[in-house]
């Protein structure tokens, strides 16, 4: 019964993401993937550089300032509103809305059932304030480098700096391969006359 439910949910999401992929739907899916990949690549590059140069404590400031800066620039460049979210946020400003929370919970469920985190994504048209919004989310797996600031055992300097900047931090204690969060993208849906 539980398996049947999961299969249903999985198929529901894959049909929204892939099943209806006529030419007109392929575009946004590929775009979403590209924007998420660009965000990941740029932020990871900045982070690795800062950590290599001056250690993980200096990476904390980079993450705090660069992540929103990259998101803002990508939003202007691509027309997608871009951000990051998680079920256990470090920055309360990244907390998920209701739709995002449902998707994140589903990502965790699907990972538990054996789907690779790299494959977890959703594209869906969502009603919002009487209009339609196209939304895309892609899971972010926890890699080795992430553990320096999101793992179970952190260097004392990292703990102090995180506690100073993020007194409500919930984003510690992750294990490699767990889903740390997701990229979240949205834009007004222009197709079908926005009816
Ligand atoms: C040097 C410390 C550091 C490392 C390493 C690090 N992060 Fe973070 N992470 C942070 C900080 C600081 C924030 C809060 C940023 C902000 O204020 O928006 C954060 C926030 C996030 C968020 C946004 C949701 C939230 O919790 O607020 C995600 C998703 C995330 N990190 C994923 C990762 C992943 C994946 C990796 C590994 C590739 C990683 N982080 C590596 C420090 C780090």
XYZ file of N, CA, C and O and ligand atoms in Angstrom:
823
model
N 0.854 -1.211 0.000
C 0.000 0.000 0.000
C 0.877 1.244 0.000
O 0.704 2.157 -0.774
N 1.890 1.217 0.908
C 2.789 2.366 0.998
C 3.535 2.544 -0.325
O 3.686 3.641 -0.834
N 3.924 1.410 -0.902
C 4.659 1.461 -2.163
C 3.771 2.034 -3.264
O 4.191 2.862 -4.058
N 2.499 1.598 -3.242
C 1.572 2.093 -4.259
C 1.439 3.608 -4.164
O 1.451 4.314 -5.166
N 1.349 4.094 -2.920
C 1.241 5.547 -2.719
C 2.461 6.261 -3.289
O 2.355 7.268 -3.956
N 3.625 5.700 -2.969
C 4.856 6.342 -3.394
C 4.950 6.359 -4.913
O 5.323 7.356 -5.512
N 4.556 5.229 -5.504
C 4.603 5.166 -6.964
C 3.671 6.209 -7.552
O 3.985 6.873 -8.521
N 2.527 6.357 -6.888
C 1.576 7.340 -7.394
C 2.180 8.740 -7.346
O 2.171 9.477 -8.302
N 2.746 9.067 -6.171
C 3.310 10.410 -6.008
C 4.442 10.604 -7.006
O 4.529 11.616 -7.683
N 5.272 9.572 -7.111
C 6.391 9.678 -8.039
C 5.886 9.945 -9.455
O 6.350 10.840 -10.141
N 4.870 9.166 -9.855
C 4.373 9.311 -11.220
C 3.681 10.643 -11.413
O 3.746 11.251 -12.473
N 3.030 11.108 -10.327
C 2.401 12.412 -10.406
C 3.448 13.474 -10.718
O 3.292 14.282 -11.609
N 4.568 13.405 -9.966
C 5.586 14.424 -10.178
C 6.313 14.228 -11.504
O 6.615 15.173 -12.187
N 6.560 12.944 -11.872
C 7.310 12.815 -13.114
C 6.432 13.178 -14.287
O 6.903 13.686 -15.292
N 5.106 13.007 -14.142
C 4.276 13.419 -15.269
C 4.235 14.937 -15.362
O 4.202 15.499 -16.442
N 4.285 15.621 -14.186
C 4.321 17.085 -14.320
C 5.670 17.527 -14.871
O 5.776 18.512 -15.582
N 6.717 16.777 -14.508
C 8.035 17.231 -14.929
C 8.360 16.776 -16.343
O 8.896 17.534 -17.130
N 8.023 15.559 -16.668
C 8.537 14.982 -17.908
C 7.441 14.478 -18.839
O 7.518 14.649 -20.048
N 6.391 13.889 -18.225
C 5.390 13.210 -19.035
C 4.759 14.098 -20.093
O 4.564 13.686 -21.223
N 4.445 15.347 -19.696
C 3.770 16.215 -20.648
C 4.763 16.964 -21.527
O 4.463 18.034 -22.028
N 5.960 16.458 -21.630
C 6.972 17.284 -22.264
C 6.830 17.309 -23.782
O 7.603 16.725 -24.494
N 5.784 17.961 -24.218
C 5.706 18.356 -25.613
C 6.792 19.417 -25.794
O 7.357 19.889 -24.825
N 7.023 19.832 -27.023
C 8.130 20.776 -27.251
C 8.023 21.991 -26.345
O 8.980 22.466 -25.797
N 6.750 22.471 -26.142
C 6.583 23.706 -25.391
C 6.975 23.532 -23.918
O 7.252 24.499 -23.244
N 6.968 22.288 -23.413
C 7.296 22.098 -21.995
C 8.762 21.752 -21.802
O 9.285 21.870 -20.712
N 9.400 21.279 -22.850
C 10.818 20.953 -22.732
C 11.628 22.181 -22.390
O 12.542 22.136 -21.593
N 11.260 23.301 -23.019
C 12.008 24.551 -22.856
C 12.220 24.910 -21.405
O 13.362 24.957 -20.947
N 11.134 25.115 -20.630
C 11.294 25.523 -19.228
C 12.059 24.507 -18.389
O 12.822 24.889 -17.499
N 11.869 23.219 -18.655
C 12.568 22.197 -17.872
C 14.084 22.316 -18.088
O 14.861 22.333 -17.136
N 14.455 22.420 -19.346
C 15.889 22.540 -19.643
C 16.446 23.855 -19.096
O 17.545 23.891 -18.566
N 15.649 24.908 -19.214
C 16.080 26.211 -18.669
C 16.287 26.118 -17.169
O 17.289 26.595 -16.639
N 15.309 25.516 -16.480
C 15.407 25.386 -15.021
C 16.669 24.645 -14.626
O 17.404 25.072 -13.730
N 16.930 23.541 -15.323
C 18.142 22.764 -15.023
C 19.397 23.602 -15.221
O 20.338 23.538 -14.434
N 19.383 24.386 -16.289
C 20.568 25.182 -16.620
C 20.816 26.265 -15.565
O 21.951 26.465 -15.131
N 19.750 26.927 -15.140
C 19.891 27.999 -14.142
C 20.388 27.399 -12.817
O 21.298 27.929 -12.178
N 19.794 26.257 -12.423
C 20.203 25.604 -11.173
C 21.675 25.186 -11.248
O 22.438 25.375 -10.288
N 22.077 24.650 -12.399
C 23.469 24.193 -12.551
C 24.431 25.381 -12.496
O 25.512 25.294 -11.890
N 24.033 26.503 -13.108
C 24.897 27.694 -13.104
C 25.062 28.219 -11.678
O 26.167 28.567 -11.250
N 23.968 28.229 -10.925
C 23.989 28.686 -9.525
C 24.960 27.805 -8.727
O 25.853 28.283 -8.024
N 24.786 26.497 -8.872
C 25.600 25.534 -8.128
C 27.086 25.712 -8.449
O 27.923 25.775 -7.557
N 27.370 25.778 -9.749
C 28.765 25.832 -10.186
C 29.442 27.095 -9.656
O 30.554 27.043 -9.122
N 28.749 28.224 -9.781
C 29.366 29.483 -9.382
C 29.574 29.544 -7.874
O 30.647 29.899 -7.394
N 28.540 29.156 -7.114
C 28.643 29.239 -5.655
C 29.701 28.268 -5.123
O 30.504 28.613 -4.267
N 29.717 27.063 -5.692
C 30.684 26.069 -5.241
C 32.103 26.540 -5.538
O 33.018 26.363 -4.730
N 32.272 27.168 -6.711
C 33.585 27.705 -7.083
C 34.043 28.749 -6.080
O 35.183 28.698 -5.575
N 33.168 29.690 -5.761
C 33.503 30.757 -4.795
C 33.839 30.153 -3.430
O 34.783 30.568 -2.765
N 33.036 29.187 -3.037
C 33.190 28.566 -1.723
C 34.524 27.822 -1.628
O 35.284 27.986 -0.661
N 34.805 27.021 -2.647
C 36.044 26.234 -2.641
C 37.265 27.147 -2.614
O 38.230 26.883 -1.903
N 37.180 28.225 -3.380
C 38.288 29.170 -3.430
C 38.527 29.798 -2.054
O 39.661 29.842 -1.581
N 37.442 30.263 -1.428
C 37.564 30.927 -0.126
C 38.100 29.957 0.923
O 38.970 30.310 1.724
N 37.612 28.716 0.889
C 38.045 27.735 1.891
C 39.511 27.365 1.688
O 40.284 27.266 2.642
N 39.906 27.203 0.409
C 41.297 26.864 0.119
C 42.220 27.997 0.553
O 43.315 27.770 1.065
N 41.774 29.247 0.386
C 42.634 30.388 0.693
C 42.708 30.671 2.183
O 43.774 30.993 2.706
N 41.578 30.565 2.882
C 41.582 31.044 4.270
C 40.783 30.180 5.240
O 40.493 30.611 6.355
N 40.379 28.966 4.814
C 39.703 28.059 5.755
C 38.191 28.236 5.775
O 37.667 29.226 5.257
N 37.505 27.269 6.391
C 36.044 27.230 6.338
C 35.353 28.432 6.985
O 34.287 28.842 6.534
N 35.966 29.017 8.024
C 35.291 30.138 8.683
C 35.090 31.280 7.683
O 34.035 31.923 7.646
N 36.088 31.491 6.828
C 35.956 32.573 5.834
C 34.897 32.216 4.782
O 34.286 33.091 4.175
N 34.674 30.927 4.576
C 33.644 30.498 3.623
C 32.238 30.871 4.075
O 31.331 31.022 3.259
N 32.058 31.017 5.369
C 30.719 31.332 5.903
C 30.249 32.691 5.383
O 29.129 32.831 4.883
N 31.143 33.671 5.455
C 30.802 35.003 4.950
C 30.550 34.984 3.446
O 29.672 35.678 2.938
N 31.348 34.162 2.737
C 31.182 34.049 1.278
C 29.796 33.513 0.968
O 29.068 34.045 0.122
N 29.395 32.475 1.702
C 28.082 31.877 1.465
C 26.984 32.890 1.766
O 26.010 33.010 1.033
N 27.179 33.649 2.853
C 26.143 34.599 3.266
C 25.980 35.730 2.240
O 24.867 36.149 1.958
N 27.083 36.193 1.665
C 26.962 37.330 0.743
C 26.832 36.894 -0.717
O 26.080 37.477 -1.484
N 27.575 35.835 -1.100
C 27.581 35.456 -2.525
C 26.304 34.743 -2.952
O 25.836 34.935 -4.072
N 25.749 33.890 -2.080
C 24.562 33.122 -2.503
C 23.428 34.060 -2.932
O 22.922 33.934 -4.051
N 23.061 35.060 -2.103
C 21.986 35.966 -2.561
C 22.408 36.821 -3.755
O 21.581 37.135 -4.607
N 23.702 37.167 -3.834
C 24.162 38.000 -4.960
C 24.071 37.225 -6.279
O 23.614 37.758 -7.300
N 24.494 35.965 -6.253
C 24.416 35.139 -7.472
C 22.952 34.934 -7.850
O 22.572 35.051 -9.023
N 22.113 34.672 -6.849
C 20.679 34.466 -7.107
C 20.074 35.710 -7.753
O 19.326 35.613 -8.731
N 20.418 36.879 -7.230
C 19.847 38.125 -7.766
C 20.299 38.344 -9.206
O 19.503 38.729 -10.068
N 21.572 38.077 -9.472
C 22.081 38.294 -10.834
C 21.447 37.319 -11.818
O 21.018 37.689 -12.899
N 21.353 36.052 -11.416
C 20.732 35.051 -12.302
C 19.263 35.397 -12.557
O 18.748 35.174 -13.653
N 18.586 35.946 -11.540
C 17.184 36.310 -11.718
C 17.044 37.382 -12.791
O 16.174 37.300 -13.656
N 17.915 38.374 -12.747
C 17.875 39.446 -13.751
C 18.216 38.868 -15.134
O 17.546 39.154 -16.130
N 19.229 38.030 -15.180
C 19.690 37.507 -16.474
C 18.693 36.546 -17.129
O 18.606 36.480 -18.344
N 17.969 35.773 -16.317
C 17.173 34.684 -16.899
C 15.662 34.921 -16.844
O 14.908 34.213 -17.509
N 15.201 35.871 -16.035
C 13.756 36.074 -15.897
C 13.106 35.100 -14.920
O 11.907 35.170 -14.673
N 13.885 34.179 -14.350
C 13.371 33.290 -13.303
C 13.734 33.896 -11.962
O 14.882 34.297 -11.769
N 12.804 33.928 -11.021
C 13.167 34.284 -9.645
C 13.880 33.066 -9.069
O 13.351 31.953 -9.114
N 15.094 33.265 -8.557
C 15.943 32.140 -8.170
C 16.275 32.190 -6.684
O 16.556 33.268 -6.154
N 16.245 31.057 -6.023
C 16.642 31.019 -4.615
C 17.027 29.610 -4.185
O 17.068 28.687 -5.001
N 17.330 29.482 -2.891
C 17.603 28.158 -2.306
C 16.707 28.001 -1.088
O 16.424 28.971 -0.387
N 16.310 26.775 -0.842
C 15.487 26.539 0.341
C 15.812 25.167 0.920
O 16.618 24.423 0.352
N 15.193 24.840 2.049
C 15.494 23.585 2.742
C 14.423 23.330 3.797
O 13.743 24.258 4.235
N 14.299 22.060 4.211
C 13.397 21.761 5.322
C 14.022 22.179 6.655
O 13.326 22.337 7.656
N 15.373 22.302 6.668
C 16.075 22.749 7.887
C 16.992 23.899 7.498
O 18.144 23.677 7.112
N 16.475 25.109 7.578
C 17.250 26.242 7.062
C 18.267 26.793 8.056
O 18.063 26.740 9.268
N 19.314 27.316 7.504
C 20.288 28.086 8.287
C 19.792 29.528 8.373
O 19.712 30.078 9.447
N 19.475 30.099 7.218
C 18.962 31.472 7.170
C 17.433 31.411 7.094
O 16.892 30.899 6.122
N 16.733 31.939 8.127
C 15.257 31.848 8.124
C 14.646 32.482 6.868
O 13.533 32.133 6.483
N 15.381 33.381 6.224
C 14.900 34.002 4.983
C 14.776 33.000 3.837
O 14.131 33.290 2.824
N 15.401 31.833 3.984
C 15.321 30.798 2.933
C 14.226 29.764 3.218
O 14.137 28.748 2.519
N 13.405 29.991 4.232
C 12.391 28.996 4.609
C 11.444 28.707 3.444
O 11.119 29.616 2.673
N 11.026 27.460 3.289
C 10.161 27.099 2.161
C 8.726 27.595 2.348
O 8.260 27.701 3.484
N 8.048 27.894 1.243
C 6.605 28.136 1.341
C 5.904 26.774 1.296
O 6.574 25.738 1.263
N 4.558 26.788 1.271
C 3.846 25.499 1.396
C 4.156 24.548 0.258
O 4.377 23.356 0.455
N 4.167 25.083 -0.957
C 4.437 24.240 -2.129
C 5.845 23.660 -2.053
O 6.064 22.467 -2.274
N 6.807 24.513 -1.690
C 8.198 24.055 -1.610
C 8.363 22.976 -0.532
O 9.122 22.014 -0.721
N 7.647 23.140 0.578
C 7.768 22.177 1.675
C 7.272 20.803 1.216
O 7.906 19.771 1.488
N 6.146 20.788 0.493
C 5.597 19.521 -0.012
C 6.604 18.853 -0.950
O 6.853 17.644 -0.868
N 7.201 19.646 -1.820
C 8.162 19.080 -2.778
C 9.397 18.552 -2.043
O 9.880 17.452 -2.333
N 9.903 19.323 -1.073
C 11.097 18.884 -0.336
C 10.826 17.580 0.410
O 11.672 16.684 0.443
N 9.644 17.478 0.990
C 9.298 16.242 1.706
C 9.218 15.078 0.719
O 9.632 13.961 1.025
N 8.699 15.365 -0.469
C 8.623 14.312 -1.476
C 10.020 13.905 -1.966
O 10.278 12.728 -2.196
N 10.909 14.882 -2.108
C 12.294 14.560 -2.493
C 12.906 13.595 -1.470
O 13.542 12.602 -1.831
N 12.735 13.900 -0.182
C 13.302 13.041 0.864
C 12.716 11.635 0.777
O 13.432 10.634 0.907
N 11.393 11.586 0.549
C 10.730 10.283 0.454
C 11.282 9.496 -0.727
O 11.584 8.320 -0.628
N 11.418 10.167 -1.839
C 11.892 9.467 -3.045
C 13.354 9.033 -2.908
O 13.749 7.987 -3.390
N 14.157 9.853 -2.241
C 15.552 9.457 -2.008
C 15.588 8.206 -1.127
O 16.316 7.257 -1.382
N 14.754 8.213 -0.110
C 14.666 7.067 0.790
C 14.277 5.810 0.018
O 14.729 4.707 0.315
N 13.428 5.980 -1.002
C 12.997 4.832 -1.822
C 14.066 4.429 -2.841
O 13.872 3.475 -3.584
N 15.139 5.220 -2.957
C 16.249 4.795 -3.803
C 16.556 5.676 -5.008
O 17.474 5.366 -5.766
N 15.805 6.775 -5.187
C 16.127 7.664 -6.303
C 17.398 8.456 -5.977
O 17.544 8.950 -4.859
N 18.298 8.571 -6.951
C 19.521 9.349 -6.728
C 19.151 10.826 -6.574
O 18.338 11.337 -7.355
N 19.745 11.524 -5.565
C 19.386 12.937 -5.337
C 19.560 13.796 -6.589
O 18.796 14.724 -6.813
N 20.558 13.462 -7.403
C 20.819 14.261 -8.610
C 19.642 14.228 -9.580
O 19.529 15.084 -10.448
N 18.788 13.231 -9.449
C 17.669 13.094 -10.391
C 16.381 13.732 -9.891
O 15.376 13.736 -10.583
N 16.402 14.244 -8.673
C 15.155 14.760 -8.095
C 14.896 16.186 -8.551
O 15.663 17.109 -8.219
N 13.834 16.348 -9.325
C 13.445 17.680 -9.801
C 11.951 17.673 -10.087
O 11.348 16.615 -10.278
N 11.375 18.876 -10.100
C 9.956 19.017 -10.391
C 9.725 20.299 -11.180
O 10.321 21.338 -10.862
N 8.882 20.197 -12.207
C 8.423 21.401 -12.913
C 6.909 21.366 -12.863
O 6.301 20.353 -13.219
N 6.307 22.456 -12.405
C 4.859 22.427 -12.235
C 4.273 23.828 -12.422
O 4.909 24.827 -12.075
N 3.067 23.878 -12.963
C 2.354 25.158 -13.035
C 1.469 25.258 -11.803
O 0.685 24.355 -11.511
N 1.633 26.340 -11.060
C 0.942 26.499 -9.780
C 0.090 27.769 -9.837
O 0.529 28.797 -10.342
N -1.138 27.668 -9.309
C -2.019 28.852 -9.229
C -1.523 29.739 -8.099
O -1.266 29.248 -6.999
N -1.407 31.040 -8.386
C -1.016 31.953 -7.310
C -1.663 33.316 -7.524
O -1.510 33.916 -8.588
N -2.374 33.782 -6.519
C -3.047 35.091 -6.579
C -3.829 35.260 -7.873
O -3.736 36.301 -8.532
N -4.562 34.255 -8.276
C -5.407 34.345 -9.467
C -4.649 34.182 -10.775
O -5.252 34.110 -11.843
N -3.320 34.093 -10.722
C -2.536 33.898 -11.949
C -1.833 32.558 -11.919
O -1.969 31.789 -10.963
N -1.110 32.264 -12.970
C -0.378 30.996 -13.002
C 1.123 31.257 -12.967
O 1.613 32.155 -13.635
N 1.788 30.449 -12.162
C 3.232 30.592 -12.008
C 3.879 29.259 -12.358
O 3.398 28.201 -11.949
N 4.946 29.330 -13.120
C 5.705 28.130 -13.449
C 6.789 27.981 -12.391
O 7.540 28.930 -12.133
N 6.827 26.830 -11.747
C 7.792 26.638 -10.672
C 8.654 25.411 -10.943
O 8.171 24.394 -11.430
N 9.932 25.536 -10.606
C 10.872 24.438 -10.799
C 11.703 24.288 -9.526
O 12.128 25.285 -8.943
N 11.906 23.040 -9.106
C 12.818 22.787 -7.985
C 13.757 21.644 -8.310
O 13.365 20.682 -8.977
N 14.978 21.768 -7.844
C 15.973 20.706 -8.046
C 16.711 20.454 -6.746
O 17.210 21.390 -6.108
N 16.770 19.199 -6.334
C 17.399 18.840 -5.056
C 18.900 19.126 -5.076
O 19.551 19.009 -6.115
N 19.433 19.507 -3.909
C 20.872 19.731 -3.751
C 21.417 18.680 -2.784
O 21.117 18.715 -1.588
N 22.210 17.725 -3.292
C 22.762 16.699 -2.409
C 23.872 17.274 -1.518
O 24.513 18.263 -1.883
N 24.084 16.653 -0.378
C 25.162 17.057 0.521
C 26.449 16.344 0.103
O 26.538 15.125 0.187
N 27.425 17.122 -0.349
C 28.727 16.564 -0.725
C 29.710 16.687 0.426
O 29.379 17.238 1.482
N 30.920 16.178 0.236
C 31.922 16.172 1.316
C 32.223 17.578 1.825
O 32.259 17.823 3.026
N 32.431 18.507 0.897
C 32.835 19.867 1.313
C 31.736 20.537 2.157
O 32.027 21.334 3.049
N 30.509 20.170 1.888
C 29.375 20.773 2.599
C 29.430 20.455 4.092
O 28.923 21.213 4.923
N 30.039 19.300 4.415
C 30.054 18.838 5.807
C 30.849 19.773 6.715
O 30.630 19.800 7.925
N 31.757 20.553 6.117
C 32.540 21.507 6.913
C 31.617 22.464 7.668
O 31.960 22.947 8.743
N 30.471 22.764 7.070
C 29.543 23.716 7.697
C 28.142 23.155 7.924
O 27.315 23.803 8.559
N 27.855 21.984 7.369
C 26.512 21.409 7.549
C 26.575 20.002 8.162
O 25.546 19.348 8.295
N 27.766 19.521 8.479
C 27.923 18.165 8.995
C 27.609 18.060 10.481
O 27.201 19.037 11.122
N 27.842 16.863 11.012
C 27.535 16.607 12.418
C 28.658 17.112 13.318
O 28.428 17.549 14.445
N 29.896 17.046 12.816
C 31.038 17.484 13.613
C 31.686 18.678 12.912
O 32.172 18.563 11.792
N 31.647 19.836 13.575
C 32.171 21.055 12.960
C 33.363 21.568 13.767
O 33.427 21.368 14.987
N 34.294 22.231 13.082
C 35.431 22.826 13.791
C 34.901 23.898 14.746
O 33.914 24.571 14.440
N 35.564 24.051 15.915
C 35.064 25.014 16.912
C 34.898 26.426 16.329
O 33.912 27.111 16.631
N 35.832 26.867 15.499
C 35.727 28.210 14.910
C 34.484 28.349 14.048
O 33.830 29.397 14.023
N 34.146 27.262 13.336
C 32.962 27.270 12.469
C 31.702 27.359 13.333
O 30.795 28.140 13.051
N 31.684 26.575 14.405
C 30.516 26.594 15.308
C 30.300 28.007 15.852
O 29.184 28.533 15.833
N 31.384 28.644 16.309
C 31.266 29.998 16.887
C 30.720 30.984 15.861
O 29.813 31.759 16.151
N 31.289 30.938 14.651
C 30.893 31.906 13.633
C 29.451 31.673 13.176
O 28.685 32.621 12.976
N 29.077 30.402 13.034
C 27.695 30.097 12.630
C 26.716 30.550 13.718
O 25.672 31.137 13.425
N 27.058 30.298 14.971
C 26.154 30.659 16.063
C 26.011 32.176 16.156
O 24.940 32.692 16.500
N 27.091 32.886 15.849
C 27.051 34.354 15.898
C 26.138 34.897 14.786
O 25.291 35.736 15.025
N 26.316 34.366 13.568
C 25.552 34.908 12.427
C 24.156 34.315 12.305
O 23.256 34.934 11.760
N 23.996 33.059 12.734
C 22.716 32.353 12.539
C 22.268 31.694 13.835
O 22.361 30.475 13.993
N 21.775 32.497 14.776
C 21.385 31.919 16.072
C 20.287 30.865 15.956
O 20.158 30.026 16.840
N 19.517 30.893 14.865
C 18.434 29.891 14.721
C 18.818 28.766 13.765
O 17.934 28.080 13.241
N 20.112 28.595 13.510
C 20.594 27.604 12.539
C 20.027 26.194 12.767
O 20.180 25.639 13.849
N 19.394 25.643 11.719
C 18.911 24.254 11.820
C 19.659 23.355 10.831
O 19.323 22.184 10.681
N 20.640 23.927 10.117
C 21.244 23.211 8.976
C 22.553 22.517 9.329
O 23.529 22.597 8.592
N 22.571 21.855 10.493
C 23.750 21.069 10.876
C 23.335 19.611 11.031
O 22.159 19.304 11.148
N 24.336 18.727 11.048
C 24.039 17.314 11.316
C 23.713 16.506 10.076
O 23.215 15.385 10.176
N 23.993 17.058 8.885
C 23.738 16.296 7.648
C 24.825 15.252 7.412
O 25.972 15.411 7.833
N 24.423 14.194 6.688
C 25.370 13.151 6.283
C 25.563 13.230 4.767
O 24.666 13.714 4.063
N 26.709 12.719 4.264
C 26.941 12.767 2.815
C 25.816 12.054 2.072
O 25.357 10.996 2.513
N 25.374 12.658 0.975
C 24.335 12.032 0.155
C 22.925 12.418 0.550
O 21.992 12.235 -0.227
N 22.760 12.961 1.774
C 21.423 13.441 2.155
C 21.089 14.693 1.349
O 21.990 15.374 0.849
N 19.809 15.002 1.269
C 19.409 16.207 0.535
C 19.518 17.412 1.457
O 18.826 17.482 2.472
N 20.439 18.305 1.130
C 20.638 19.508 1.961
C 19.512 20.509 1.733
O 19.141 21.283 2.610
N 18.980 20.551 0.530
C 17.930 21.518 0.213
C 17.645 21.463 -1.274
O 17.825 20.414 -1.889
N 17.212 22.602 -1.819
C 16.912 22.602 -3.253
C 17.039 24.006 -3.822
O 16.879 24.996 -3.097
N 17.335 24.064 -5.093
C 17.191 25.312 -5.818
C 15.713 25.477 -6.119
O 15.032 24.487 -6.430
N 15.229 26.697 -6.028
C 13.816 26.928 -6.299
C 13.664 28.115 -7.243
O 14.215 29.192 -6.989
N 12.967 27.881 -8.334
C 12.830 28.884 -9.394
C 11.348 29.112 -9.683
O 10.559 28.169 -9.612
N 11.001 30.347 -10.036
C 9.620 30.591 -10.455
C 9.572 31.762 -11.429
O 10.446 32.630 -11.419
N 8.547 31.731 -12.262
C 8.296 32.865 -13.148
C 6.838 32.825 -13.593
O 6.220 31.742 -13.590
N 6.268 33.962 -13.965
C 4.878 33.933 -14.422
C 4.751 33.013 -15.624
O 5.645 32.988 -16.471
N 3.657 32.235 -15.648
C 3.432 31.315 -16.763
C 2.761 32.097 -17.892
O 1.665 32.635 -17.713
N 3.431 32.140 -19.035
C 2.897 32.955 -20.132
C 2.037 32.145 -21.085
O 1.220 32.671 -21.801
N 2.246 30.814 -21.089
C 1.567 29.964 -22.073
C 0.054 29.961 -21.896
O -0.471 30.327 -20.844
N -0.680 29.580 -22.890
C -2.133 29.390 -22.878
C -2.884 30.621 -22.391
O -3.914 30.536 -21.720
N -2.374 31.792 -22.714
C -3.095 33.030 -22.427
C -3.296 33.294 -20.942
O -4.107 34.117 -20.556
N -2.575 32.595 -20.108
C -2.637 32.807 -18.665
C -4.074 32.758 -18.142
O -4.473 33.553 -17.311
N -4.862 31.818 -18.584
C -6.288 31.818 -18.223
C -6.535 31.261 -16.825
O -5.656 30.635 -16.286
C 31.903 27.562 4.683
C 30.635 27.106 5.204
C 29.665 26.466 4.254
C 29.901 25.429 3.400
C 31.195 24.681 3.155
C 28.629 25.140 2.768
N 27.654 25.974 3.233
Fe 25.678 25.922 2.760
N 25.352 27.544 3.891
C 26.325 28.215 4.613
C 25.768 29.448 5.114
C 26.520 30.489 5.941
C 24.422 29.496 4.673
C 23.400 30.601 4.894
C 23.463 31.522 3.666
C 22.473 32.647 3.725
O 22.536 33.444 4.676
O 21.626 32.723 2.794
C 24.213 28.278 3.902
C 23.004 27.975 3.308
C 22.802 26.901 2.485
C 21.551 26.610 1.805
C 20.279 27.448 1.816
C 19.266 27.012 2.803
C 19.601 27.418 4.236
O 19.901 26.491 5.012
O 19.540 28.611 4.576
C 21.759 25.463 1.100
C 20.734 24.735 0.239
C 23.138 25.081 1.314
N 23.736 25.952 2.163
C 23.720 23.979 0.731
C 25.087 23.714 0.795
C 25.720 22.658 0.048
C 25.017 21.679 -0.875
C 27.058 22.731 0.312
C 28.172 21.897 -0.297
C 28.310 21.972 -1.723
C 27.239 23.814 1.265
N 26.030 24.391 1.526
C 28.451 24.149 1.812
C 27.617 27.801 4.832
C 28.248 26.806 4.133
